[in-house]
């Protein structure tokens, strides 16, 4: 969820001369930014590392700088300036956060905006019904959430047998798509040549 993040990250970026607005889409954050992001991500997702947060105006300014430099609006936050995990206020949300953390770590990222298309459309993780991971996406131009759900299921299914379904939808729910464990199993069987067509 893109909310407010610590002021210390902006200070670190300013000291290194590195801003979200001057990096390419595939650029890695500076070591200083990465270590700050690591400190925040390694904490319990529902606990803030620092009580001082960026103002909405500071975040808006950084976002505009990034967009002006050519980054798509949906992936402006390459340094994870505004990324924050949803509060783990239930067992289901903690499960969703834990899976989200694992997924980001598998990509070497601290937030979705550090991962190339289409993953930077991920805005938040939530739990649905038992075994359902809900991916909430930016209200952006990406119109095929089922493909995003499929790609993330392909990455998580083997290590998470409890994961039965991924539903992805834009925050405004204009676009929604679902990919199930049965869909995944069928695709693996087809790939291995063992699928028997009905």
Short mmCIF file of C-alpha atoms in Angstrom, two decimals:
data_model
loop_
_atom_site.label_atom_id
_atom_site.label_comp_id
_atom_site.label_asym_id
_atom_site.label_seq_id
_atom_site.Cartn_x
_atom_site.Cartn_y
_atom_site.Cartn_z
CA UNK A 1 0.00 0.00 0.00
CA UNK A 2 1.53 3.30 -1.00
CA UNK A 3 1.25 5.49 2.09
CA UNK A 4 3.75 7.58 4.02
CA UNK A 5 7.32 6.36 4.60
CA UNK A 6 10.14 7.69 6.84
CA UNK A 7 11.75 11.09 6.25
CA UNK A 8 15.13 9.50 6.79
CA UNK A 9 14.92 7.80 3.37
CA UNK A 10 14.57 11.15 1.61
CA UNK A 11 17.52 12.51 3.58
CA UNK A 12 19.59 9.49 2.55
CA UNK A 13 18.60 9.94 -1.08
CA UNK A 14 19.44 13.64 -0.98
CA UNK A 15 22.88 12.93 0.48
CA UNK A 16 23.66 10.43 -2.26
CA UNK A 17 22.26 12.67 -5.00
CA UNK A 18 19.79 9.96 -5.92
CA UNK A 19 16.09 10.65 -6.43
CA UNK A 20 13.20 8.68 -7.83
CA UNK A 21 13.07 11.13 -10.70
CA UNK A 22 16.48 10.48 -12.21
CA UNK A 23 16.68 6.72 -12.44
CA UNK A 24 15.92 4.43 -15.33
CA UNK A 25 13.17 1.82 -15.11
CA UNK A 26 15.69 -0.98 -14.48
CA UNK A 27 17.96 0.96 -12.11
CA UNK A 28 18.74 -0.37 -8.66
CA UNK A 29 18.38 1.91 -5.63
CA UNK A 30 21.55 3.27 -4.04
CA UNK A 31 23.19 1.30 -1.25
CA UNK A 32 22.00 3.91 1.25
CA UNK A 33 18.41 3.70 -0.01
CA UNK A 34 18.56 -0.09 -0.09
CA UNK A 35 19.84 -0.30 3.49
CA UNK A 36 17.06 2.03 4.69
CA UNK A 37 14.48 0.00 2.80
CA UNK A 38 15.97 -3.22 4.23
CA UNK A 39 15.67 -1.88 7.76
CA UNK A 40 12.01 -1.05 7.20
CA UNK A 41 11.10 -4.28 5.41
CA UNK A 42 12.84 -6.45 8.02
CA UNK A 43 10.62 -5.05 10.77
CA UNK A 44 7.20 -6.49 11.50
CA UNK A 45 5.08 -5.23 8.58
CA UNK A 46 2.54 -3.52 10.84
CA UNK A 47 5.16 -1.60 12.84
CA UNK A 48 6.65 1.66 11.57
CA UNK A 49 10.43 1.95 11.90
CA UNK A 50 10.37 5.73 12.42
CA UNK A 51 7.59 7.94 13.71
CA UNK A 52 8.60 10.80 11.38
CA UNK A 53 6.92 10.43 7.99
CA UNK A 54 6.98 12.31 4.71
CA UNK A 55 4.24 14.81 4.19
CA UNK A 56 1.75 14.21 1.41
CA UNK A 57 3.26 17.25 -0.34
CA UNK A 58 6.78 15.72 -0.23
CA UNK A 59 5.50 12.46 -1.72
CA UNK A 60 3.51 14.30 -4.38
CA UNK A 61 6.63 16.29 -5.33
CA UNK A 62 8.79 13.14 -5.62
CA UNK A 63 6.09 11.44 -7.65
CA UNK A 64 5.82 14.39 -10.05
CA UNK A 65 9.62 14.46 -10.48
CA UNK A 66 9.58 10.79 -11.41
CA UNK A 67 6.72 11.18 -13.88
CA UNK A 68 8.36 14.26 -15.42
CA UNK A 69 11.52 12.18 -15.97
CA UNK A 70 9.50 9.63 -17.97
CA UNK A 71 8.58 6.92 -15.49
CA UNK A 72 5.04 5.53 -15.78
CA UNK A 73 2.86 6.83 -12.96
CA UNK A 74 2.23 3.29 -11.75
CA UNK A 75 5.94 2.64 -11.05
CA UNK A 76 7.25 6.03 -9.94
CA UNK A 77 8.34 4.81 -6.49
CA UNK A 78 11.58 3.00 -7.48
CA UNK A 79 13.14 3.83 -4.08
CA UNK A 80 10.08 2.70 -2.11
CA UNK A 81 9.51 6.20 -0.76
CA UNK A 82 5.78 5.75 -0.21
CA UNK A 83 5.46 1.98 0.16
CA UNK A 84 4.07 0.64 3.42
CA UNK A 85 2.63 -2.77 4.27
CA UNK A 86 -1.03 -3.07 5.24
CA UNK A 87 -1.43 -3.40 9.00
CA UNK A 88 -1.41 -7.06 10.00
CA UNK A 89 -4.55 -6.66 12.11
CA UNK A 90 -5.78 -10.21 11.50
CA UNK A 91 -4.32 -13.67 10.99
CA UNK A 92 -5.38 -13.54 7.33
CA UNK A 93 -3.71 -10.18 6.69
CA UNK A 94 -0.51 -11.36 8.39
CA UNK A 95 -0.54 -14.39 6.04
CA UNK A 96 -1.03 -12.11 3.02
CA UNK A 97 1.79 -9.81 4.19
CA UNK A 98 4.13 -12.77 4.79
CA UNK A 99 3.50 -14.11 1.29
CA UNK A 100 3.95 -10.62 -0.14
CA UNK A 101 7.26 -10.18 1.69
CA UNK A 102 8.47 -13.54 0.39
CA UNK A 103 7.41 -12.66 -3.16
CA UNK A 104 9.22 -9.31 -3.07
CA UNK A 105 12.36 -10.91 -1.60
CA UNK A 106 12.37 -13.49 -4.41
CA UNK A 107 12.68 -10.53 -6.81
CA UNK A 108 15.32 -8.81 -4.66
CA UNK A 109 12.88 -5.92 -4.12
CA UNK A 110 11.57 -3.95 -1.16
CA UNK A 111 8.42 -2.76 -2.92
CA UNK A 112 6.64 -3.60 -6.21
CA UNK A 113 7.86 -0.46 -7.99
CA UNK A 114 11.38 -1.93 -7.99
CA UNK A 115 10.14 -4.83 -10.15
CA UNK A 116 9.56 -4.43 -13.91
CA UNK A 117 6.24 -4.63 -15.78
CA UNK A 118 3.63 -5.79 -14.94
CA UNK A 119 4.53 -6.29 -11.28
CA UNK A 120 4.82 -2.59 -10.49
CA UNK A 121 1.03 -2.39 -10.78
CA UNK A 122 0.77 -4.23 -7.43
CA UNK A 123 -0.37 -1.75 -4.81
CA UNK A 124 -1.15 -3.97 -1.83
CA UNK A 125 -1.78 -7.51 -0.59
CA UNK A 126 -4.86 -8.72 1.30
CA UNK A 127 -6.50 -11.99 2.24
CA UNK A 128 -9.80 -13.11 0.83
CA UNK A 129 -11.57 -16.37 1.63
CA UNK A 130 -9.49 -19.25 3.03
CA UNK A 131 -6.49 -19.82 0.81
CA UNK A 132 -7.14 -16.76 -1.35
CA UNK A 133 -4.53 -14.06 -1.82
CA UNK A 134 -5.93 -10.76 -3.06
CA UNK A 135 -3.64 -8.50 -5.07
CA UNK A 136 -4.84 -4.90 -5.13
CA UNK A 137 -3.55 -3.00 -8.15
CA UNK A 138 -3.11 0.66 -9.01
CA UNK A 139 -5.96 2.24 -10.94
CA UNK A 140 -3.76 2.40 -14.01
CA UNK A 141 -3.93 1.40 -17.64
CA UNK A 142 -3.07 -2.30 -17.09
CA UNK A 143 -6.26 -4.10 -18.04
CA UNK A 144 -5.45 -7.78 -17.53
CA UNK A 145 -5.30 -8.62 -13.82
CA UNK A 146 -5.84 -12.33 -14.55
CA UNK A 147 -2.41 -12.45 -16.19
CA UNK A 148 -0.87 -10.78 -13.13
CA UNK A 149 -2.63 -13.30 -10.87
CA UNK A 150 -1.34 -16.16 -13.06
CA UNK A 151 2.26 -14.89 -13.01
CA UNK A 152 2.27 -14.50 -9.23
CA UNK A 153 0.59 -17.91 -8.72
CA UNK A 154 3.29 -19.49 -10.89
CA UNK A 155 5.92 -18.01 -8.58
CA UNK A 156 4.23 -18.91 -5.27
CA UNK A 157 2.26 -22.14 -5.80
CA UNK A 158 5.05 -24.65 -5.27
CA UNK A 159 6.09 -23.23 -1.89
CA UNK A 160 2.54 -22.52 -0.69
CA UNK A 161 0.24 -25.55 -1.00
CA UNK A 162 -2.37 -23.66 1.06
CA UNK A 163 -2.66 -21.05 -1.71
CA UNK A 164 -5.85 -22.00 -3.59
CA UNK A 165 -6.54 -18.84 -5.55
CA UNK A 166 -5.19 -15.40 -6.42
CA UNK A 167 -7.62 -12.64 -7.21
CA UNK A 168 -6.20 -9.42 -8.65
CA UNK A 169 -8.22 -6.27 -9.08
CA UNK A 170 -7.65 -2.57 -9.50
CA UNK A 171 -8.39 -0.48 -6.41
CA UNK A 172 -11.54 0.86 -8.08
CA UNK A 173 -12.45 -2.76 -9.05
CA UNK A 174 -12.92 -1.74 -12.67
CA UNK A 175 -10.69 -4.64 -13.73
CA UNK A 176 -10.58 -7.96 -11.90
CA UNK A 177 -9.24 -11.43 -12.63
CA UNK A 178 -8.71 -14.74 -10.84
CA UNK A 179 -6.26 -17.60 -11.25
CA UNK A 180 -6.81 -20.79 -9.23
CA UNK A 181 -4.72 -23.71 -8.03
CA UNK A 182 -6.68 -25.89 -10.50
CA UNK A 183 -5.64 -23.55 -13.34
CA UNK A 184 -2.03 -23.80 -12.19
CA UNK A 185 -2.11 -27.62 -11.90
CA UNK A 186 -3.66 -27.88 -15.37
CA UNK A 187 -0.95 -25.65 -16.89
CA UNK A 188 1.78 -27.76 -15.29
CA UNK A 189 0.17 -30.96 -16.59
CA UNK A 190 -0.07 -29.49 -20.11
CA UNK A 191 3.55 -28.38 -19.92
CA UNK A 192 4.62 -31.88 -18.83
CA UNK A 193 2.46 -33.56 -21.48
CA UNK A 194 0.35 -35.39 -18.89
CA UNK A 195 -2.87 -33.41 -19.20
CA UNK A 196 -5.81 -35.44 -20.46
CA UNK A 197 -8.22 -33.21 -22.35
CA UNK A 198 -11.90 -33.69 -21.33
#
